[in-house]
Amino acid sequence: MADVVLRDVVKSYGALPVVHAINLDIAHGEFVVLVGPSGCGKSTTLRMIAGLEDISGGTVKIGDRVVNDLPPRDRNISMVFQNYALYPHMTVRENLGFSLHIAKRPKDEIVKAVAQAAEILSLTPLLDRKPGQLSGGQRQRVAMGRAIVRHPDVFLFDEPLSNLDAKLRTQMRVEIKRLHQKVGTTIIYVTHDQIEAMTLADRIVIMRDGHIVQIGTPLEVFERPVNAFVATFIGSPPMNLLPATVTDGALRLSDGTAIPLPPGLTARDGQAVQFGVRADNIMPEGHAMPPTSHMAFVDMPVTLTEPLGTETLLFGTLAGTEVQAKMLNPRPVRTGEVLRFGIALDKCHLFDAETGASLRV
Amino acid sequence: MYRLRLPPWLVLLTPAFVVLLMVIAIPLVLSFYSSFTAFQLTRPETITRWNGSFNYKKALSDVYFWSAFGRTLLLVTVALNLEMLLGLGLALMVAKVTRGQRLLRTMMMFPMMFSPILVGFQFKFIFNDNVGLLNNALQSLGLTDIAIPWLVDGHLAFIAIVTAEVWTSTSVFAILILAGLFAIPQDPVEAARVDGCTPWQTFRYVTLPFLMPFIYIAMAIRSLDVARAYDIVQVMTAGGPARRTELLWTLIGRTGYVDARMGYANAMGYIAILLSIVFTVYFFRKLTTARTSLGMGD
Ligand SMILES: Nc1ncnc2c1ncn2[C@@H]1O[C@H](COP(=O)(O)OP(=O)(O)O)[C@@H](O)[C@H]1O
Ligand SMILES: [Mg+2]
């Protein structure tokens, strides 16, 4: 087990930088998720930690060793790849034991370690099959088993669930979390799926265009996004953003609707901003909106409804922008019906229209 | 008037049948039949002189036939293994090249662009004991002061022939293995590196199993090629001197066209073809096994 430290880590392909001087401290035993849209440099970062990609600048430390110039085999890491990367010509048993075999560990130790990993991941009945004879979920478990037999310092996961169907993905998510609780090894996990990030991570690292945008616990990044990008990327449905101008200490939407300035936010008079409100914080009156001291009310026609059972998602149009709202204890709503919505202002966000930066103090 | 009306499919297929009959079936039947006769090219009427399995018995009890058979087998074994190793090395090196790889790949094919007859002449010149490049080079370097009889001594001549054969055809292996290298998925290779493999271990445990199907395809192609080796050997030594480099097909060729004993030559030819069939079956079995173990096809 070990902590992992990235200092000003840069990756360039030729003259093209794809990871820009990122800094990250990962504590021993922590579960850190790198999340961001595809192409933002998550895999590249992970592969630099693994040693599969040269580091163009900065240092990567695992434990107390700078590993920049060490080949992957000397870093004591395990990696689970997106496409499983199993050895197709080896049985499940051989796949699981391969790293120990390479490390020339005694036979009985290998047998025991393989049996144990197979037990943890319910692979025991499949040990003599080849990867070609396994389903996607089973292959995924073999890939994980191969990673855990070695008791590495760090586990690296590169989108391990993205090739699975939705149901299996949810199951495996739980298994991975359980695995972490059981083995307690440092995990660095890459995904583009914010739900995976939220559910798995001790800390989330949000990346965009090769930069780290925000690091924080799932609740921190959800409740206090540093900019409009994080605000819309984390959370489902994505946060509604309404263009507005600050006038006389209030927000004025493009159609003239006035909304009081949410508390705890500072904005200059005349500043162009984006008003951010999550669906959970804009609800039709009388439908279980939690009472708060700062409320604003708007009338909005409903253009579309998505009933989900315990709640219904309402799509409406406010000042020319589509807004998603939530209705708890739902009743049937007709399309075109105009409802009065309450907005919980103390849960709302304000971002500079130009830079996207949060205006929270 | 009555006209025979054939169904259209038969009419359409007839030309194909006729061609197949002329170029394949008739020669096949004729040569197979003649292998049971005392057919001599110079006396066409002898094709009717049936002598049963005499030719086959004669071949199977002929020392020269068996020594040519054994030498052919040896040539296939030695040439294929050498070509495989060299081709593998060549392909691995070329795969590492990032600039000018196209050019290298093209250059790799050069030996295949020359007629084997000319290759034979070239190597005959290189290995000539008096004026040959090799002996001249060795003598100039002071490594030897005698004229090494490259094409006269049986063992040396065999080495010379293997050299020429390997020079022309290593690229068959190199090209196919290179194609294999390009087709290898990168993921398992990276997994192996993370799993603790040295570059050699990665090659041994992951890359090589992926290459085996390609190697077996090259083996199948080349085993047929070498089993019917004729041109290069015919030019370099003509199977001589004194049959010291005799291969199956130089023997068959001489028996059929120089000695004009075509019936006997055909009998030996059919036995030789059996050898090729055995090679093909063997390597295709290996290919299937290698593919199955990789989970490709079934
Ligand atoms: N071998 C390469 N050569 C050039 N650019 C690359 C290479 N590999 C990745 N990139 C670029 O680096 C960026 C980050 O890629 P990656 O780390 O794979 O993103 P992701 O966050 O989706 O995992 C992408 O824009 C990609 O196009
Ligand atoms: Mg990726």
XYZ file of C-alpha atoms and ligand atoms in Angstrom:
687
model
C 0.000 0.000 0.000
C 1.214 3.429 -0.743
C 0.233 6.965 -1.425
C 0.575 8.439 -4.885
C 1.772 11.946 -5.563
C 1.678 13.738 -8.911
C 3.709 16.948 -9.153
C 3.337 19.168 -12.216
C 2.848 16.115 -14.386
C 2.804 16.924 -18.091
C 2.160 14.733 -21.094
C 2.765 15.915 -24.623
C 2.498 14.030 -27.862
C 5.098 15.783 -29.942
C 4.388 19.462 -29.466
C 0.795 18.813 -28.457
C 0.269 18.861 -24.683
C -2.660 16.703 -23.566
C -2.058 16.799 -19.800
C -1.067 20.172 -18.365
C 1.034 20.190 -15.198
C -1.418 18.461 -12.926
C -0.909 18.106 -9.173
C -2.620 15.420 -7.151
C -2.023 13.875 -3.745
C -3.651 10.522 -3.181
C -3.514 9.149 0.331
C -2.711 5.580 1.139
C -5.910 3.511 0.990
C -7.932 6.216 -0.707
C -10.391 5.592 -3.540
C -9.884 8.406 -6.031
C -11.899 8.726 -9.216
C -10.689 10.726 -12.215
C -13.738 11.838 -14.126
C -14.263 14.051 -17.133
C -15.568 14.015 -20.683
C -13.806 11.649 -23.064
C -10.536 12.971 -24.439
C -9.769 15.072 -21.359
C -6.616 13.102 -20.482
C -7.835 10.720 -17.770
C -6.455 7.564 -19.362
C -3.222 9.299 -20.227
C -2.786 10.342 -16.605
C -3.532 6.834 -15.370
C -1.182 5.284 -17.897
C 1.605 7.598 -16.796
C 1.087 6.353 -13.255
C 1.140 2.778 -14.565
C 4.293 3.369 -16.573
C 2.648 2.540 -19.893
C 3.155 6.099 -21.093
C 6.307 8.219 -20.796
C 6.032 11.207 -18.501
C 6.915 14.381 -20.417
C 7.417 16.531 -17.337
C 7.014 16.609 -13.574
C 7.265 13.659 -11.195
C 5.100 10.735 -10.192
C 5.761 9.226 -6.780
C 4.372 5.933 -5.526
C 5.134 5.453 -1.861
C 8.480 7.134 -1.336
C 9.863 6.320 -4.775
C 9.881 8.584 -7.787
C 8.791 6.146 -10.490
C 9.212 8.326 -13.593
C 11.877 6.078 -15.080
C 10.732 2.726 -13.727
C 9.083 0.240 -16.095
C 5.577 -0.888 -15.091
C 6.873 -4.146 -13.635
C 8.883 -2.274 -10.998
C 6.013 -0.093 -9.816
C 3.994 -2.776 -8.035
C 0.707 -1.654 -9.487
C -2.196 -3.589 -10.971
C -4.351 -2.330 -13.755
C -7.802 -3.232 -15.008
C -8.327 -2.230 -18.601
C -11.470 -1.083 -20.344
C -11.420 -4.022 -22.754
C -10.410 -6.437 -19.993
C -7.111 -7.219 -21.762
C -7.225 -10.864 -20.743
C -4.723 -13.284 -22.233
C -6.975 -15.135 -24.692
C -4.765 -18.206 -24.917
C -4.733 -18.807 -21.182
C -7.464 -20.247 -18.994
C -9.020 -18.153 -16.268
C -6.758 -19.923 -13.795
C -3.663 -19.087 -15.830
C -4.812 -15.515 -16.313
C -5.238 -15.071 -12.580
C -1.940 -16.681 -11.680
C 0.117 -15.173 -14.474
C 1.703 -12.323 -12.530
C 2.650 -14.630 -9.659
C 4.042 -17.138 -12.131
C 6.154 -14.386 -13.676
C 7.297 -13.342 -10.218
C 8.451 -16.978 -9.731
C 6.391 -17.480 -6.601
C 6.107 -21.016 -5.250
C 3.435 -23.214 -6.871
C 1.339 -23.767 -3.767
C 1.264 -20.048 -3.046
C 0.003 -19.382 -6.577
C -2.671 -22.051 -6.256
C -3.817 -20.558 -2.973
C -3.837 -16.957 -4.200
C -5.759 -17.912 -7.350
C -8.291 -19.901 -5.349
C -8.765 -16.998 -2.980
C -9.241 -14.419 -5.730
C -11.596 -16.764 -7.562
C -13.580 -17.180 -4.365
C -13.883 -13.429 -3.761
C -15.084 -12.837 -7.321
C -17.187 -16.022 -7.681
C -14.975 -17.291 -10.482
C -14.312 -20.737 -9.036
C -16.567 -22.663 -11.463
C -15.004 -20.853 -14.421
C -11.336 -21.472 -13.647
C -10.741 -23.850 -16.535
C -12.457 -21.791 -19.199
C -10.780 -19.572 -21.726
C -11.729 -15.876 -21.827
C -13.504 -16.480 -25.149
C -16.012 -18.665 -23.348
C -16.969 -16.021 -20.790
C -19.616 -13.304 -20.764
C -18.650 -9.642 -20.497
C -19.320 -9.503 -16.786
C -17.325 -12.657 -16.140
C -14.386 -11.340 -18.138
C -14.568 -8.156 -16.132
C -14.344 -10.163 -12.917
C -11.357 -12.113 -14.241
C -9.650 -8.822 -15.043
C -10.289 -7.686 -11.491
C -9.147 -11.007 -10.091
C -5.930 -10.747 -12.030
C -5.382 -7.369 -10.424
C -6.035 -8.458 -6.853
C -3.992 -11.687 -6.675
C -0.802 -9.682 -6.457
C -1.593 -7.449 -3.505
C -0.210 -4.406 -5.304
C 0.444 -0.996 -3.777
C -2.070 0.659 -6.068
C -4.973 -0.489 -8.236
C -5.537 1.370 -11.459
C -8.899 1.045 -13.191
C -9.452 2.493 -16.664
C -13.190 2.640 -17.347
C -13.592 -0.962 -16.233
C -17.372 -0.972 -16.475
C -18.037 0.932 -19.661
C -18.434 -2.201 -21.773
C -21.083 -3.715 -19.528
C -24.831 -3.278 -19.747
C -26.514 -0.961 -17.276
C -27.662 -3.608 -14.825
C -24.325 -5.385 -14.667
C -22.567 -2.056 -14.318
C -24.541 -1.245 -11.187
C -23.755 -4.686 -9.761
C -20.051 -4.473 -10.514
C -19.919 -0.972 -9.069
C -21.044 -2.380 -5.760
C -18.540 -5.234 -6.064
C -15.690 -2.839 -6.666
C -16.660 -0.753 -3.665
C -16.893 -3.899 -1.554
C -13.517 -5.028 -2.849
C -11.992 -1.750 -1.771
C -13.500 -2.055 1.673
C -12.104 -5.568 1.933
C -8.559 -5.027 0.672
C -8.152 -1.354 1.562
C -5.643 -0.753 -1.231
C -5.253 2.648 -2.857
C -7.439 2.786 -5.961
C -7.239 5.241 -8.824
C -10.259 4.823 -11.013
C -10.971 6.483 -14.343
C -14.458 6.954 -15.719
C -16.439 9.369 -17.824
C -19.589 8.450 -15.919
C -20.290 10.900 -13.127
C -22.635 8.479 -11.370
C -19.807 5.958 -11.052
C -17.597 8.732 -9.772
C -20.140 9.908 -7.209
C -20.965 6.431 -5.942
C -17.433 5.028 -5.736
C -15.099 7.826 -4.823
C -13.691 8.991 -1.551
C -12.531 11.938 -3.612
C -13.390 12.956 -7.128
C -10.917 14.597 -9.466
C -12.729 16.381 -12.270
C -10.674 16.884 -15.405
C -11.227 18.902 -18.528
C -8.919 19.442 -21.506
C -5.913 18.088 -19.633
C -6.433 20.248 -16.545
C -7.773 19.335 -13.135
C -10.811 21.524 -12.589
C -11.793 20.489 -9.086
C -10.855 17.956 -6.444
C -13.226 17.134 -3.629
C -15.479 14.612 -1.974
C -18.573 13.684 -3.964
C -20.714 15.973 -1.816
C -18.273 18.868 -2.098
C -18.193 18.794 -5.865
C -21.941 18.342 -5.987
C -22.793 21.133 -3.580
C -19.959 23.546 -4.292
C -18.929 23.211 -7.936
C -16.126 25.661 -8.713
C -17.494 26.461 -12.131
C -20.358 25.952 -14.522
C -18.599 22.976 -16.164
C -18.443 20.988 -12.924
C -21.970 22.088 -12.061
C -23.401 20.649 -15.259
C -21.086 17.620 -15.367
C -21.805 16.340 -11.872
C -25.360 15.451 -10.945
C -28.256 14.061 -12.908
C -30.183 15.619 -14.459
C -27.558 18.277 -15.170
C -27.926 21.596 -13.390
C -30.106 24.136 -15.210
C -28.181 27.236 -16.249
C -30.120 30.389 -17.043
C -28.416 33.456 -18.526
C -29.138 36.511 -16.386
C -27.878 39.987 -15.582
C -27.391 41.382 -12.112
C -29.538 44.514 -11.770
C -30.222 46.396 -8.517
C -29.168 43.435 -6.380
C -31.436 41.010 -8.197
C -31.143 38.652 -11.120
C -32.974 39.605 -14.259
C -33.541 36.817 -16.772
C -33.596 37.619 -20.471
C -37.420 37.879 -20.496
C -37.395 40.352 -17.596
C -38.291 37.876 -14.852
C -36.678 39.082 -11.625
C -35.255 36.637 -9.083
C -33.683 37.759 -5.804
C -29.913 37.236 -5.568
C -29.234 33.905 -3.801
C -27.540 34.309 -0.409
C -23.794 33.809 -0.058
C -23.078 34.938 -3.621
C -21.441 38.124 -4.727
C -22.001 39.766 -8.064
C -21.377 43.246 -9.417
C -24.264 45.266 -10.650
C -24.531 44.821 -14.409
C -22.495 41.603 -14.396
C -23.576 38.964 -16.901
C -24.018 35.686 -15.045
C -25.464 32.227 -15.305
C -27.994 31.312 -12.692
C -27.664 27.635 -11.741
C -30.432 25.596 -10.187
C -30.695 21.832 -9.947
C -33.976 20.084 -10.697
C -34.144 19.113 -7.025
C -34.347 22.760 -6.086
C -37.067 23.893 -8.456
C -40.386 22.242 -7.791
C -44.023 22.987 -8.407
C -45.735 24.548 -5.389
C -47.400 22.043 -3.103
C -45.238 19.092 -4.160
C -42.964 18.454 -1.211
C -40.479 21.255 -1.731
C -38.486 21.265 1.484
C -39.214 24.590 3.212
C -36.367 27.096 3.153
C -36.103 30.728 4.132
C -35.055 31.963 0.685
C -37.615 31.155 -1.925
C -38.424 32.638 -5.306
C -41.416 31.818 -7.433
C -41.826 31.646 -11.212
C -44.638 30.588 -13.501
C -43.565 28.150 -16.156
C -45.429 26.129 -18.812
C -44.658 22.407 -18.788
C -43.571 21.149 -22.217
C -42.761 17.517 -21.402
C -43.040 15.112 -18.482
C -40.960 12.083 -17.562
C -42.734 10.093 -14.842
C -40.204 8.028 -12.852
C -42.575 6.677 -10.218
C -41.651 8.356 -6.959
C -41.025 11.582 -8.846
C -41.750 13.107 -12.202
C -39.267 15.139 -14.203
C -40.930 18.235 -15.614
C -39.452 20.010 -18.615
C -40.430 23.652 -18.885
C -39.238 26.783 -20.610
C -38.111 29.743 -18.584
C -36.925 32.883 -20.364
C -36.317 30.899 -23.543
C -34.154 28.258 -21.826
C -35.236 24.688 -21.201
C -35.427 23.939 -17.491
C -35.792 20.565 -15.792
C -37.712 20.501 -12.527
C -38.712 17.718 -10.184
C -42.179 16.945 -8.857
C -42.280 14.783 -5.761
C -45.513 12.932 -4.886
C -46.394 13.473 -8.532
C -49.821 14.025 -9.984
C -50.542 13.803 -13.702
C -49.543 17.019 -15.497
C -50.886 18.037 -18.892
C -48.465 19.306 -21.479
C -48.830 23.061 -21.723
C -50.135 23.394 -18.194
C -48.644 26.438 -16.460
C -47.450 25.685 -12.951
C -46.055 27.896 -10.260
C -42.567 26.711 -9.312
C -40.729 27.481 -6.109
C -36.940 27.876 -6.300
C -34.851 27.168 -3.172
C -32.468 30.095 -3.528
C -29.983 29.052 -0.838
C -29.237 25.913 -2.906
C -28.682 27.882 -6.104
C -25.463 28.853 -7.844
C -24.172 31.780 -9.778
C -21.408 31.618 -12.366
C -19.681 34.367 -14.265
C -21.077 34.265 -17.810
C -17.670 34.747 -19.354
C -15.268 32.623 -17.250
C -17.840 30.204 -15.840
C -16.250 30.588 -12.390
C -18.483 30.212 -9.377
C -19.409 33.495 -7.643
C -19.809 31.816 -4.287
C -17.673 33.452 -1.585
C -36.790 -30.882 -86.587
C -35.909 -32.112 -83.145
C -33.405 -30.055 -81.250
C -31.707 -31.140 -78.073
C -32.583 -28.604 -75.404
C -30.144 -28.572 -72.533
C -31.112 -26.874 -69.285
C -29.584 -23.365 -69.129
C -27.414 -24.069 -66.057
C -25.710 -26.875 -67.915
C -25.124 -24.714 -70.965
C -23.636 -21.983 -68.816
C -21.412 -24.321 -66.876
C -20.161 -26.309 -69.841
C -17.231 -24.005 -70.728
C -16.005 -24.156 -67.135
C -16.282 -27.934 -67.134
C -14.425 -28.166 -70.406
C -11.593 -25.986 -69.161
C -11.322 -27.863 -65.875
C -11.321 -31.129 -67.740
C -8.563 -30.014 -70.101
C -6.220 -28.406 -67.606
C -6.743 -30.500 -64.525
C -8.647 -33.704 -64.894
C -7.079 -35.051 -68.065
C -3.435 -34.395 -67.054
C -4.151 -35.774 -63.602
C -5.737 -38.954 -64.860
C -3.188 -39.350 -67.618
C -0.172 -38.870 -65.384
C -1.610 -41.083 -62.687
C -2.366 -43.745 -65.254
C 1.071 -43.456 -66.800
C 2.672 -44.015 -63.420
C 1.442 -47.589 -63.755
C 2.994 -48.037 -67.193
C 6.458 -48.239 -68.655
C 5.788 -44.950 -70.456
C 8.873 -43.441 -72.084
C 8.663 -39.937 -73.485
C 10.689 -40.874 -76.545
C 8.427 -43.819 -77.406
C 4.820 -42.667 -77.039
C 3.395 -46.108 -77.762
C 4.859 -47.355 -74.456
C 2.080 -45.571 -72.596
C -0.032 -48.635 -73.137
C 2.544 -50.953 -71.584
C 0.879 -51.560 -68.237
C 3.270 -52.760 -65.585
C 1.114 -52.440 -62.483
C 2.741 -51.102 -59.338
C 6.226 -51.813 -60.647
C 7.222 -48.126 -60.756
C 6.082 -47.542 -57.196
C 7.855 -50.614 -55.880
C 10.933 -49.599 -57.729
C 10.872 -46.069 -56.276
C 10.292 -47.313 -52.767
C 13.223 -49.685 -52.979
C 15.524 -47.195 -54.686
C 18.330 -45.825 -52.515
C 18.615 -42.696 -54.657
C 14.940 -41.968 -54.270
C 15.092 -42.302 -50.515
C 18.219 -40.226 -50.186
C 16.586 -37.489 -52.291
C 13.476 -37.841 -50.160
C 15.492 -37.513 -46.946
C 17.478 -34.581 -48.284
C 14.291 -32.798 -49.314
C 12.879 -33.356 -45.842
C 16.093 -32.027 -44.323
C 16.032 -29.002 -46.608
C 12.444 -28.239 -45.634
C 13.258 -28.562 -41.937
C 16.434 -26.520 -41.996
C 15.199 -23.836 -44.388
C 11.851 -23.365 -42.648
C 13.359 -23.059 -39.204
C 16.049 -20.669 -40.349
C 13.576 -18.601 -42.313
C 11.216 -18.525 -39.354
C 13.879 -17.310 -36.944
C 15.334 -14.769 -39.356
C 11.890 -13.621 -40.495
C 10.771 -13.214 -36.906
C 13.856 -11.199 -36.037
C 13.481 -9.094 -39.152
C 9.790 -8.456 -38.509
C 10.400 -7.512 -34.880
C 13.071 -5.044 -35.916
C 11.039 -3.539 -38.737
C 8.015 -3.202 -36.439
C 10.122 -1.034 -34.123
C 11.075 1.334 -36.920
C 8.897 4.427 -36.959
C 10.411 6.362 -39.849
C 10.748 4.886 -43.305
C 9.023 1.651 -42.395
C 7.177 1.535 -45.691
C 10.447 1.696 -47.575
C 11.935 -1.041 -45.414
C 8.926 -3.250 -45.961
C 9.274 -2.825 -49.703
C 12.986 -3.530 -49.561
C 12.294 -6.657 -47.566
C 10.358 -7.984 -50.562
C 13.193 -7.466 -53.045
C 14.560 -11.022 -52.944
C 11.118 -12.299 -53.892
C 11.087 -10.128 -56.983
C 13.923 -12.005 -58.671
C 13.412 -15.143 -60.679
C 14.648 -18.154 -58.682
C 16.646 -19.174 -61.738
C 18.597 -15.922 -61.591
C 18.999 -16.256 -57.829
C 20.429 -19.683 -58.507
C 22.921 -18.275 -60.989
C 23.882 -15.493 -58.602
C 24.558 -17.873 -55.742
C 26.305 -20.260 -58.073
C 28.655 -17.404 -58.834
C 29.005 -16.380 -55.174
C 29.868 -19.937 -54.123
C 32.037 -20.784 -57.120
C 35.293 -22.174 -55.790
C 37.558 -20.304 -58.228
C 35.997 -17.012 -59.184
C 33.277 -16.865 -56.511
C 32.769 -13.850 -54.277
C 32.834 -15.853 -51.086
C 36.136 -17.622 -51.596
C 37.719 -14.429 -52.884
C 36.520 -12.567 -49.814
C 37.707 -15.293 -47.452
C 41.079 -15.431 -49.161
C 41.531 -11.658 -49.217
C 40.741 -11.535 -45.530
C 43.336 -14.222 -44.986
C 40.831 -16.551 -43.385
C 41.730 -19.356 -45.743
C 44.182 -19.933 -48.537
C 42.527 -22.896 -50.172
C 39.639 -22.754 -52.614
C 36.766 -24.132 -50.520
C 34.733 -26.442 -52.803
C 31.381 -24.932 -51.841
C 29.354 -26.518 -54.587
C 31.303 -29.736 -54.848
C 31.359 -31.043 -51.310
C 27.937 -32.488 -50.434
C 27.577 -30.807 -47.032
C 28.915 -27.466 -48.200
C 26.671 -27.553 -51.252
C 23.699 -28.214 -49.023
C 24.655 -25.153 -46.976
C 24.991 -23.118 -50.160
C 21.550 -24.216 -51.319
C 20.003 -23.480 -47.941
C 21.609 -20.038 -48.059
C 20.117 -19.268 -51.453
C 16.729 -20.629 -50.426
C 16.723 -18.639 -47.173
C 17.892 -15.492 -48.918
C 14.989 -15.577 -51.393
C 12.201 -16.486 -49.052
C 12.841 -15.251 -45.533
C 10.682 -12.297 -46.458
C 7.635 -14.575 -46.721
C 7.973 -15.173 -43.002
C 8.964 -11.598 -42.280
C 5.953 -10.148 -44.095
C 3.432 -12.518 -42.557
C 4.881 -12.140 -39.064
C 4.927 -8.384 -39.494
C 1.245 -8.518 -40.424
C 0.744 -10.568 -37.266
C 2.593 -8.007 -35.185
C 0.345 -5.257 -36.496
C -2.736 -7.333 -35.722
C -1.808 -8.009 -32.100
C -4.138 -6.214 -29.711
C -2.131 -3.844 -27.514
C -4.166 -4.447 -24.363
C -2.864 -7.890 -23.397
C 0.665 -6.745 -24.132
C 0.230 -3.813 -21.775
C -1.442 -6.053 -19.209
C 1.599 -8.297 -19.329
C 3.916 -5.354 -18.742
C 1.858 -4.315 -15.729
C 1.752 -7.935 -14.549
C 5.511 -7.787 -14.196
C 6.830 -9.132 -17.485
C 10.210 -8.171 -18.845
C 10.215 -7.389 -22.566
C 11.405 -10.944 -23.235
C 8.651 -12.444 -21.076
C 6.040 -10.259 -22.753
C 7.237 -11.563 -26.083
C 7.415 -15.162 -24.939
C 4.044 -15.362 -23.162
C 1.848 -12.924 -25.054
C 3.264 -11.765 -28.378
C 4.481 -15.139 -29.606
C 1.210 -17.029 -29.019
C -0.505 -14.313 -31.047
C 2.053 -14.744 -33.832
C 1.829 -18.532 -34.035
C -1.093 -18.617 -36.484
C 0.822 -16.323 -38.811
C 3.951 -18.429 -38.455
C 2.021 -21.588 -39.295
C 0.504 -19.985 -42.384
C 4.002 -19.036 -43.529
C 5.178 -22.579 -42.711
C 2.376 -24.128 -44.745
C 3.134 -21.932 -47.742
C 6.872 -22.418 -47.547
C 6.775 -26.153 -46.864
C 4.980 -26.637 -50.184
C 7.465 -24.315 -51.808
C 10.552 -26.047 -50.512
C 9.167 -29.558 -50.916
C 8.929 -28.858 -54.638
C 12.314 -27.072 -54.735
C 13.801 -27.422 -58.187
C 14.894 -24.257 -59.911
C 17.569 -22.891 -57.581
C 19.089 -26.330 -57.004
C 18.929 -27.243 -60.666
C 20.904 -24.128 -61.546
C 23.391 -24.300 -58.692
C 24.294 -28.001 -58.698
C 21.729 -29.816 -60.838
C 21.490 -32.282 -57.964
C 25.125 -33.158 -58.381
C 27.904 -33.627 -58.313
C 27.313 -37.338 -58.215
C 23.824 -36.847 -56.737
C 25.254 -35.240 -53.586
C 22.578 -32.548 -53.598
C 19.833 -34.532 -55.255
C 16.342 -33.477 -54.180
C 13.064 -35.191 -55.014
C 12.184 -32.946 -57.896
C 15.626 -32.704 -59.458
C 15.570 -36.495 -59.461
C 12.048 -36.626 -60.858
C 12.810 -33.970 -63.456
C 15.888 -35.793 -64.685
C 14.192 -39.170 -64.729
C 11.255 -37.809 -66.698
C 12.860 -35.467 -69.184
C 16.502 -36.524 -69.485
C 16.131 -40.257 -69.086
C 12.656 -39.979 -70.654
C 11.250 -42.523 -68.174
C 8.066 -40.632 -67.621
C 6.071 -43.478 -66.108
C 8.638 -43.938 -63.374
C 9.009 -40.169 -62.870
C 5.250 -39.837 -62.461
C 5.210 -42.566 -59.839
C 7.905 -40.758 -57.860
C 6.024 -37.507 -58.359
C 2.909 -38.941 -56.782
C 4.885 -40.128 -53.773
C 6.479 -36.678 -53.500
C 3.074 -35.045 -53.613
C 2.015 -37.206 -50.696
C 4.841 -35.609 -48.740
C 3.518 -32.140 -49.574
C 0.028 -33.152 -48.556
C 1.356 -34.392 -45.227
C 3.073 -31.039 -44.655
C -0.055 -29.097 -45.536
C -2.264 -31.160 -43.273
C 0.267 -30.925 -40.446
C 0.649 -27.155 -40.558
C -3.046 -26.517 -41.010
C -3.713 -28.649 -37.944
C -1.167 -26.588 -36.047
C -2.754 -23.406 -37.370
C -6.203 -24.495 -36.227
C -4.889 -25.418 -32.787
C -3.095 -22.101 -32.425
C -6.178 -20.184 -33.512
C -8.450 -22.147 -31.222
C -6.191 -21.526 -28.266
C -6.427 -17.808 -28.995
C -10.191 -18.086 -29.091
C -10.271 -17.226 -32.805
C -12.751 -19.267 -34.773
C -13.452 -22.850 -33.683
N -0.842 8.305 -28.939
C -1.417 9.517 -28.983
N -0.981 10.443 -29.852
C -1.551 11.680 -29.900
N -2.562 12.071 -29.121
C -3.050 11.185 -28.236
C -2.503 9.869 -28.115
N -3.190 9.217 -27.150
C -4.109 10.090 -26.689
N -4.031 11.267 -27.347
C -4.849 12.452 -27.091
O -4.758 12.774 -25.737
C -5.994 13.253 -25.265
C -6.352 12.536 -23.987
O -6.610 11.199 -24.282
P -7.099 10.196 -23.165
O -6.224 10.325 -21.971
O -7.190 8.858 -23.779
O -8.540 10.740 -22.838
P -9.646 10.114 -21.896
O -9.890 11.180 -20.867
O -10.849 9.923 -22.744
O -9.137 8.847 -21.324
C -6.998 13.044 -26.357
O -7.260 14.302 -26.941
C -6.314 12.146 -27.349
O -6.676 12.476 -28.646
Mg -9.875 6.845 -21.695
